[in-house]
Tab-separated table of C-alpha atoms and ligand atoms in Angstrom:
chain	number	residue	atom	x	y	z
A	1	UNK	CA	0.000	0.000	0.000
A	2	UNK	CA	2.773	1.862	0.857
A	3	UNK	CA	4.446	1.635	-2.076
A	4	UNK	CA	1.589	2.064	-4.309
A	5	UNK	CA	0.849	5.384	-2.395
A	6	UNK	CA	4.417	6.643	-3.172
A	7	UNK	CA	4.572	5.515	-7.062
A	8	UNK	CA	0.983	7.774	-7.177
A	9	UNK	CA	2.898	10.658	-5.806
A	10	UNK	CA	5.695	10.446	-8.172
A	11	UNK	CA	3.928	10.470	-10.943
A	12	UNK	CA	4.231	13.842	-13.112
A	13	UNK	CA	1.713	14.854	-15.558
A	14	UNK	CA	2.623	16.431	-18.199
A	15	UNK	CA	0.233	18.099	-20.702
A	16	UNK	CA	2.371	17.900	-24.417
A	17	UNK	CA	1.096	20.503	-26.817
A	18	UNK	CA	1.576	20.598	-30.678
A	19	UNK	CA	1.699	16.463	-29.760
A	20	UNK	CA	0.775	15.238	-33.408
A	21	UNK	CA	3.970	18.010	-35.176
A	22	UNK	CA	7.510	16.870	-35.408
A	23	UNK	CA	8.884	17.704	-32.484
A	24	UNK	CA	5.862	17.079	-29.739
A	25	UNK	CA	5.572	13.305	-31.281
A	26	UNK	CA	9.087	13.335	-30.284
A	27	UNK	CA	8.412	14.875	-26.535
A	28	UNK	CA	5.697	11.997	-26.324
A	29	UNK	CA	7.455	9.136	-27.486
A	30	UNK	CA	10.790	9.913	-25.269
A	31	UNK	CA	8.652	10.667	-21.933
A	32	UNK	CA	6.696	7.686	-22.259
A	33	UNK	CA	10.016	5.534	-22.032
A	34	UNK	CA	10.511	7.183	-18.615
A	35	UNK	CA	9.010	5.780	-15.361
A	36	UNK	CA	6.834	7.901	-13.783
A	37	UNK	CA	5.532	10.015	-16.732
A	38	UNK	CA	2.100	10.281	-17.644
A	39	UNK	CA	1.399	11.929	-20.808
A	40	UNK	CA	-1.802	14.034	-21.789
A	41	UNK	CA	-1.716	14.923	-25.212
A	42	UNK	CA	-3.291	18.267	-25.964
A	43	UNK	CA	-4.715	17.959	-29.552
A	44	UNK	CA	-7.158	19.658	-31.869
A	45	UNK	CA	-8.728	16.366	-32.788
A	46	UNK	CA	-8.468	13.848	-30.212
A	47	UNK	CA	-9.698	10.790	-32.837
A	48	UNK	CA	-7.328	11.351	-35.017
A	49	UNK	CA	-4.501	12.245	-32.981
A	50	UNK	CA	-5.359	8.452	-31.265
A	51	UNK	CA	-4.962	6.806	-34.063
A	52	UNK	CA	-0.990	8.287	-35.210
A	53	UNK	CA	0.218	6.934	-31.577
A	54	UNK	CA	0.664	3.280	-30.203
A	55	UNK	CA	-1.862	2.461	-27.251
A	56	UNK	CA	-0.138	3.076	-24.162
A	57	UNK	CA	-1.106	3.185	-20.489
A	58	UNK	CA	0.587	6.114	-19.418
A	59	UNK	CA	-0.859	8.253	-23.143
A	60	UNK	CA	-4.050	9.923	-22.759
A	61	UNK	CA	-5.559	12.778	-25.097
A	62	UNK	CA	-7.105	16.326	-24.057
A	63	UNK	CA	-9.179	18.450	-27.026
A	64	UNK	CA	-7.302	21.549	-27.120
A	65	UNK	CA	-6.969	24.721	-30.052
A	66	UNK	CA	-4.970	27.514	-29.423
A	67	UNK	CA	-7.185	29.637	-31.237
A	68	UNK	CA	-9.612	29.411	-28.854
A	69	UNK	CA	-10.312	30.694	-25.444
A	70	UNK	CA	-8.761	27.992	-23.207
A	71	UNK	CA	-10.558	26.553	-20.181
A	72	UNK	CA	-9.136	25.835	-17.235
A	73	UNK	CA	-10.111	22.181	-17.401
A	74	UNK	CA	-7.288	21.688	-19.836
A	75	UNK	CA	-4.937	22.200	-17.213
A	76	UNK	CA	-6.644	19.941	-14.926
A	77	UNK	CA	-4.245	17.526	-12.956
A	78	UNK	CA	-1.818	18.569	-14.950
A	79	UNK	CA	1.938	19.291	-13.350
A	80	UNK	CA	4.267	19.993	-16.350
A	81	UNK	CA	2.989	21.968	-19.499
A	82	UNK	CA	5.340	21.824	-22.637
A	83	UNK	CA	4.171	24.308	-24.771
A	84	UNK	CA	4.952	25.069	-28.078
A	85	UNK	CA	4.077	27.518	-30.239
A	86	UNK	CA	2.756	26.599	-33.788
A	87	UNK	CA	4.526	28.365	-36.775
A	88	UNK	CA	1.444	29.690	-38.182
A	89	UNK	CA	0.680	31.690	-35.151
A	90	UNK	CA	2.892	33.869	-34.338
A	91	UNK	CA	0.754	36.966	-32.345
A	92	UNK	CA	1.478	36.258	-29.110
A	93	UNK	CA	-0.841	38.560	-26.783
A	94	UNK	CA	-3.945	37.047	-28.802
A	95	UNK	CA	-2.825	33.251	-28.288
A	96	UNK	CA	-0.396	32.607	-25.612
A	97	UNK	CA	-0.592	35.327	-23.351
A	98	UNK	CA	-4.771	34.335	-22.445
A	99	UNK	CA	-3.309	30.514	-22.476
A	100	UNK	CA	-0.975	31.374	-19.978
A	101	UNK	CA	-3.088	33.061	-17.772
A	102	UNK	CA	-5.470	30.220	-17.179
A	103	UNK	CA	-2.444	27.784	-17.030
A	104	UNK	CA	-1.412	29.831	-14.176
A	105	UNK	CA	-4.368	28.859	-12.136
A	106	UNK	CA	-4.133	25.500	-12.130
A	107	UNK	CA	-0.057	24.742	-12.641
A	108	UNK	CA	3.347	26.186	-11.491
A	109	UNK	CA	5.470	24.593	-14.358
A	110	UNK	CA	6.404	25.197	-18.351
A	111	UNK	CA	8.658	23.987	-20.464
A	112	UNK	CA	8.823	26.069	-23.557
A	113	UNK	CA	9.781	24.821	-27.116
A	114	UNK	CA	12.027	28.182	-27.637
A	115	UNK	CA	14.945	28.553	-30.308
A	116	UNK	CA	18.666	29.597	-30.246
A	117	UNK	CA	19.076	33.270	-29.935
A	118	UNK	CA	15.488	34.124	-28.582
A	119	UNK	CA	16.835	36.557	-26.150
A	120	UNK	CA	18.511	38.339	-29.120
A	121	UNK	CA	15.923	38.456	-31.292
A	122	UNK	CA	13.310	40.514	-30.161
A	123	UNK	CA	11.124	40.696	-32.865
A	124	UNK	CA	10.441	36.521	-32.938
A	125	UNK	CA	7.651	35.476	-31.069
A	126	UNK	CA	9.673	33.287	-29.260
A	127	UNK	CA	11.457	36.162	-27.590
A	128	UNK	CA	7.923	37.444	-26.197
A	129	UNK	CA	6.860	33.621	-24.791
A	130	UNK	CA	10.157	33.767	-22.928
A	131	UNK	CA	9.151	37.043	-21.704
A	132	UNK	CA	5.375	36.421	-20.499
A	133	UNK	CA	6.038	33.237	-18.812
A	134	UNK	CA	8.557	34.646	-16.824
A	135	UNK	CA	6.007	38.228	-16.311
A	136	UNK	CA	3.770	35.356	-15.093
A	137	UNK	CA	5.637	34.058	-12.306
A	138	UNK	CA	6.018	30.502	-13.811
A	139	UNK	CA	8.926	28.007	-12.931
A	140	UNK	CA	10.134	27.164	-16.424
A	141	UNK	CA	12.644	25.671	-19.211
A	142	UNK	CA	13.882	27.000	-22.116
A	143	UNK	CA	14.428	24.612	-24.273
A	144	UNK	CA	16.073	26.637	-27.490
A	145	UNK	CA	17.167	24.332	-30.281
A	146	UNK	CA	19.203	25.460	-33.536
A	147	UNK	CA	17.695	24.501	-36.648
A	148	UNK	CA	15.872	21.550	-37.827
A	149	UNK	CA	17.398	18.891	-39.590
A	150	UNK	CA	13.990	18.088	-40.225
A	151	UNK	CA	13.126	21.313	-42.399
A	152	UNK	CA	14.863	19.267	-45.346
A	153	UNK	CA	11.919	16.693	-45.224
A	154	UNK	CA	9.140	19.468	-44.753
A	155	UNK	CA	9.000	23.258	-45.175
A	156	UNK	CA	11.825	22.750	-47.957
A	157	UNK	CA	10.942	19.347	-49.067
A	158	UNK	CA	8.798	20.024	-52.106
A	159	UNK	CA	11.307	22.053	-53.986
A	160	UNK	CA	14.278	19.615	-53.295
A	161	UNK	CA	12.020	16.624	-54.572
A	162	UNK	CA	11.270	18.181	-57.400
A	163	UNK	CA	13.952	21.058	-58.973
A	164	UNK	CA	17.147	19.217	-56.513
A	165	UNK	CA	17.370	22.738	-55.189
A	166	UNK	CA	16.762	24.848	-51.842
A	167	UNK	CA	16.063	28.719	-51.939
A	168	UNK	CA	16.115	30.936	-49.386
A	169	UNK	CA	17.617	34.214	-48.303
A	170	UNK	CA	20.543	33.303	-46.386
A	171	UNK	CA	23.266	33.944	-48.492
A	172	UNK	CA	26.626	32.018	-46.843
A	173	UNK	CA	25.132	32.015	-43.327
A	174	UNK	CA	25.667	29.283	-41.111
A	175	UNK	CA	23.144	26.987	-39.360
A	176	UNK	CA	23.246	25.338	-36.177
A	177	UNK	CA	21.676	21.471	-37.504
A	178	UNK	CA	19.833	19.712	-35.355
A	179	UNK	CA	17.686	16.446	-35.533
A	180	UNK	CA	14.379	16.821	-33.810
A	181	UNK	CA	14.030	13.288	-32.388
A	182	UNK	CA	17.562	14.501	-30.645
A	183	UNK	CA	15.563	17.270	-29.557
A	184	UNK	CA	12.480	15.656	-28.295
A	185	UNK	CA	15.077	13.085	-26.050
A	186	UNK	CA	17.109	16.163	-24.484
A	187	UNK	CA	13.548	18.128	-23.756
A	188	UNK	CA	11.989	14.650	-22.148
A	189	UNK	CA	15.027	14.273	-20.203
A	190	UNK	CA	14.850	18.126	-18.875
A	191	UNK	CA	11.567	17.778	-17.851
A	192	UNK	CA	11.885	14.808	-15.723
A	193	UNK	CA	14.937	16.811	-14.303
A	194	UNK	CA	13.175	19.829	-13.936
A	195	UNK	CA	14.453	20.580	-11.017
A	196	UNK	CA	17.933	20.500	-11.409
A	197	UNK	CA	16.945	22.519	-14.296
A	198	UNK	CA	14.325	24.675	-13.375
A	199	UNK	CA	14.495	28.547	-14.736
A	200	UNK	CA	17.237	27.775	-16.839
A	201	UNK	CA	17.932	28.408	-20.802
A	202	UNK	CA	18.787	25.497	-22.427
A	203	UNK	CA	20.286	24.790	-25.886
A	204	UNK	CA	20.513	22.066	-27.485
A	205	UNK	CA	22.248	21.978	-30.821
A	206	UNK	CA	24.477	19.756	-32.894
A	207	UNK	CA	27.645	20.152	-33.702
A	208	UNK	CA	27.555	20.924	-37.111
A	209	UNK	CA	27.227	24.611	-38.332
A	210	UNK	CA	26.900	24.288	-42.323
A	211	UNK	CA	25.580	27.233	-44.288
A	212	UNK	CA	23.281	25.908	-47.268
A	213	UNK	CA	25.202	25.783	-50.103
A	214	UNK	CA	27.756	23.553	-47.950
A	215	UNK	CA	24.189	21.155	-47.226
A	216	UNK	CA	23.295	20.906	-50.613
A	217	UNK	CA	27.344	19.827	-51.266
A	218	UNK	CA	26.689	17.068	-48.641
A	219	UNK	CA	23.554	16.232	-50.276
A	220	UNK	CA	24.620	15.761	-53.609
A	221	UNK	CA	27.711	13.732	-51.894
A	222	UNK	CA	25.171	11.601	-50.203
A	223	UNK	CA	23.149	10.934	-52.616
A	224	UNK	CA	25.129	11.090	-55.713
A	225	UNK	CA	23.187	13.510	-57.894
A	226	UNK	CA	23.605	17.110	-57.903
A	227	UNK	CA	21.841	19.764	-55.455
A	228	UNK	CA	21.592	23.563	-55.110
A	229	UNK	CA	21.216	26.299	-53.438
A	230	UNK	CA	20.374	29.174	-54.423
A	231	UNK	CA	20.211	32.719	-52.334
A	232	UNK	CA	17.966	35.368	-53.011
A	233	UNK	CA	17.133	38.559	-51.016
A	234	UNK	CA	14.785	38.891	-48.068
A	235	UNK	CA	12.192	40.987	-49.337
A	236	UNK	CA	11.948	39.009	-52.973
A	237	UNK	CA	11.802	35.520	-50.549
A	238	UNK	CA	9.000	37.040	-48.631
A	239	UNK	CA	6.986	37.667	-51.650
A	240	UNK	CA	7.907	34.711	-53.438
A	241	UNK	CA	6.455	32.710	-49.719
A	242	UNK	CA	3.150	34.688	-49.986
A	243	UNK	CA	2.730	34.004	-53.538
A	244	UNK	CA	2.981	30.616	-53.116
A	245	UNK	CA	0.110	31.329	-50.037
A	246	UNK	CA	1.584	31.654	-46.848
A	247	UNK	CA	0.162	33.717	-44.581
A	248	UNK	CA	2.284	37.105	-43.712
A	249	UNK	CA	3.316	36.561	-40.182
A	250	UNK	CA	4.433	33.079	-40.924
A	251	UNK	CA	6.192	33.940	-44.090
A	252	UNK	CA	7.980	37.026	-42.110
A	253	UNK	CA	9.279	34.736	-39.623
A	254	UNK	CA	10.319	32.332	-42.078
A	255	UNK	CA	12.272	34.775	-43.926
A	256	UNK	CA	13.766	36.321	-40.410
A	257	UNK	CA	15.167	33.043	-39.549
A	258	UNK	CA	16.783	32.559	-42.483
A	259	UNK	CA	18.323	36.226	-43.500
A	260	UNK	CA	19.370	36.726	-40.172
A	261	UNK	CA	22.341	34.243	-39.730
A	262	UNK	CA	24.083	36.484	-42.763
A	263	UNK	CA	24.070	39.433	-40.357
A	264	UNK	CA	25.440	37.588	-37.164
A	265	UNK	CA	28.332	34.965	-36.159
A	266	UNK	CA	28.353	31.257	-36.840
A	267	UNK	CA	25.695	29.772	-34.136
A	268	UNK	CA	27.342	28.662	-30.720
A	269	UNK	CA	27.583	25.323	-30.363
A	270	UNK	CA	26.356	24.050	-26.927
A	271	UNK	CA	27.773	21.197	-25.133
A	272	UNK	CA	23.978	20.610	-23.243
A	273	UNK	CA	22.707	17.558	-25.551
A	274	UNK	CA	26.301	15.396	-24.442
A	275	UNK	CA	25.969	16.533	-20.649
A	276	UNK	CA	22.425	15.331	-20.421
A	277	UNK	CA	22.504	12.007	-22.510
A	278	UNK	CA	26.077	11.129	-22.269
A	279	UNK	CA	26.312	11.178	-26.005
A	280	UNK	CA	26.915	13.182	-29.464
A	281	UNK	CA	24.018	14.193	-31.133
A	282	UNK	CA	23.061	13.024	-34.718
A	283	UNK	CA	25.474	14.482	-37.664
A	284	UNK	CA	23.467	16.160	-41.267
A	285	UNK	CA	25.301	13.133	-43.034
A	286	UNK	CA	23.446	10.195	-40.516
A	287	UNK	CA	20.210	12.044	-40.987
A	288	UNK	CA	20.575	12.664	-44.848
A	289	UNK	CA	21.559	8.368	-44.789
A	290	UNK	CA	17.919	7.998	-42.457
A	291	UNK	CA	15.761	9.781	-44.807
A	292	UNK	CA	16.771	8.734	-48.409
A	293	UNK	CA	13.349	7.977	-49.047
A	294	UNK	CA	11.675	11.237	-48.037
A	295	UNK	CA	14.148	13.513	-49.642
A	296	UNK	CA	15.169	12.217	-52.831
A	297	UNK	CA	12.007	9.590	-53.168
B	301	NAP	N1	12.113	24.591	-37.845
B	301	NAP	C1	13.186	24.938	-37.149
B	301	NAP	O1	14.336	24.859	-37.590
B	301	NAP	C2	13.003	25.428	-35.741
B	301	NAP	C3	14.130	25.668	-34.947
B	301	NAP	C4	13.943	26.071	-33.620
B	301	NAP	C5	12.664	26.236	-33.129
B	301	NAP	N2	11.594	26.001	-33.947
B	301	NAP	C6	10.251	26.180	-33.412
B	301	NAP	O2	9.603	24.910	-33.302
B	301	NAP	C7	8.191	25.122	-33.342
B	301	NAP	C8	7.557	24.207	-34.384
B	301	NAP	O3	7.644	22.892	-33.967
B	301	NAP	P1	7.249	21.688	-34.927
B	301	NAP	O4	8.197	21.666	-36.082
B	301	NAP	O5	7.116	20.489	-34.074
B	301	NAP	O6	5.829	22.155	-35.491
B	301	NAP	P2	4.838	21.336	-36.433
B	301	NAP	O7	5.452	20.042	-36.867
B	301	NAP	O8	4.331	22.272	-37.453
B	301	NAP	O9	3.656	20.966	-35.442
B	301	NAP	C9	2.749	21.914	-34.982
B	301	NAP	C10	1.873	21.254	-33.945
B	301	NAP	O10	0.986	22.237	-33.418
B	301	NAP	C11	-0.331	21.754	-33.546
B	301	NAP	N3	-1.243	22.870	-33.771
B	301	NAP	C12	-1.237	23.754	-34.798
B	301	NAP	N4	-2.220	24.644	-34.658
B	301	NAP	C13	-2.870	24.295	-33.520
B	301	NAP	C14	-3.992	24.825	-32.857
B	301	NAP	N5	-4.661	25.889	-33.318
B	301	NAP	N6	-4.391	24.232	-31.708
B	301	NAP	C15	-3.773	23.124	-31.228
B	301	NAP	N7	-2.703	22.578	-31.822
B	301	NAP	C16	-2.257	23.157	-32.963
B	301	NAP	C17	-0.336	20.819	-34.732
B	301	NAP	O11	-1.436	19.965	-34.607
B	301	NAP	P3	-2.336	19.430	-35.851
B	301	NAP	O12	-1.894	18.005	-36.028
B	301	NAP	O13	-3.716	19.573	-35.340
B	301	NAP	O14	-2.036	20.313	-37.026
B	301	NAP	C18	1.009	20.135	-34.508
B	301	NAP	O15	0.872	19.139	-33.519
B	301	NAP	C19	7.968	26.584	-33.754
B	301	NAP	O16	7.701	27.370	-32.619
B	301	NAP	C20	9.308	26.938	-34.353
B	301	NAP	O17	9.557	28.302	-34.344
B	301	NAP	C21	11.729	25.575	-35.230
């Protein structure tokens, strides 16, 4: 009895937003291989969102939109919130600052999907998260990654699969690569250690900085067949991202993310990812071997 009592207490709940995207099926997947995690998934549609994970005991789902006023029965039971903000919404007084409020009522705890640089940047909406959930009086994490390995087999996948060529505005800047799943173990691991790590800044990057025409090198190395890259300015990429019908907030922080690294140093490359799972995180060339399929079909 005693024991049972003491397993109930251990337990942390953690509510996973953005659960069914690349990196919150990441966050799920790693915290369910810890003991004494229980995972609420916090979804727009709960149906379909069951039926992209395994059944699991510790996995259960919660309707949730961020476009919508939340209630504060999402936060119900809940001791750990990861949020993360989707890249189509990017105003954060209208969508995150309300969430937050109501989270605050019922939980003490965040751990925030952030990026590298976010207390540089001031005009991401990143940088303004950061900045309410502290306002707020949470105990949080910072979890600020570099840049996806991943945005090779989505945002930038259809023009690689079919012209063998990225474009984008950042000229000879360098990246920070990451792999996602690497990022969804270090943020698991963080937030069953959050207190060790609690109102801290993480980042977690790899340690590769390559600027793109030096990716699509590898690329064409990799998969011998040529790739390119090819730079154009800011304001053309903006239009050229509307045109093609993204909204204007996303497509201006699309095209900040990628101009800026022209204007600054190489990224810094952070030793977190080794310190909390005692190994080296995933090269480009490992993750361009993993997902032959996807990128070159
Ligand atoms: N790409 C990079 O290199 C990079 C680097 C550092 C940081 N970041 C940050 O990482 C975040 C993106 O993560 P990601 O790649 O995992 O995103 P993603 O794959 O696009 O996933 C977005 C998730 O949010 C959910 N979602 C979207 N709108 C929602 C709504 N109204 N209500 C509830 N859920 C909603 C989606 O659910 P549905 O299944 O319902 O659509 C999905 O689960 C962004 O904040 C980005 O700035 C990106």
């Amino acid at each position: 009895m005693n024991h049972q009592l003491k397993t109930i207490n251990a337990m942390q709940r953690v509510l996973v937003t953005g659960a069914t995207g690349n990196i919150g099926r990441e966050v799920v997947h790693f915290l369910l291989q810890k003991e004494g995690m229980e995972v609420i998934s916090a979804v727009r549609n709960v149906e379909k969102a069951r039926s992209e994970f395994p059944v699991h005991p510790s996995l259960s789902f919660r309707k949730f939109d961020f476009q919508k006023t939340p209630s504060e029965a999402v936060f119900d039971g809940v001791d750990v919130l990861f949020l993360l903000r989707p890249p189509q919404l990017a105003d954060v007084d209208k969508y995150f600052v309300p969430l937050l409020r109501t989270a605050k009522k019922k939980l003490s705890k965040v751990v925030f999907l952030s990026v590298q640089g976010a207390e540089k940047s001031k005009t991401i909406p990143h940088h303004k998260i950061e900045h309410a959930i502290r306002e707020l009086g949470f105990e949080y994490i910072f979890v600020r990654p570099s840049y996806f390995m991943q945005n090779l087999t989505t945002t930038l996948a259809k023009e690689i699969r079919e012209e063998r060529r990225i474009t984008l505005p950042s000229g000879k800047g360098k990246f920070n690569w990451i792999d996602v799943k690497d990022i969804g173990e270090a943020t698991a691991s963080l937030i069953c250690r959050f207190d060790e790590y609690r109102n801290k800044a993480i980042e977690i990057t790899g340690e590769e900085n390559l600027s793109f025409g030096e990716v699509t090198d590898l690329m064409s190395q990799v998969y011998g067949q040529p790739f390119r890259f090819r730079s154009v300015n800011p304001i053309r990429f903006f239009f050229m991202k509307r045109r093609e019908g993204m909204p204007s907030d996303f497509a201006f922080v699309m095209t900040m993310l990628h101009f800026i690294p022209r204007l600054v140093d190489a990224p810094k490359i952070s030793p977190a990812f080794e310190q909390l799972l005692g190994k080296r995180p995933s090269s480009l060339k490992t993750f361009l071997e993993r997902e032959r399929k996807v990128i070159v079909g």
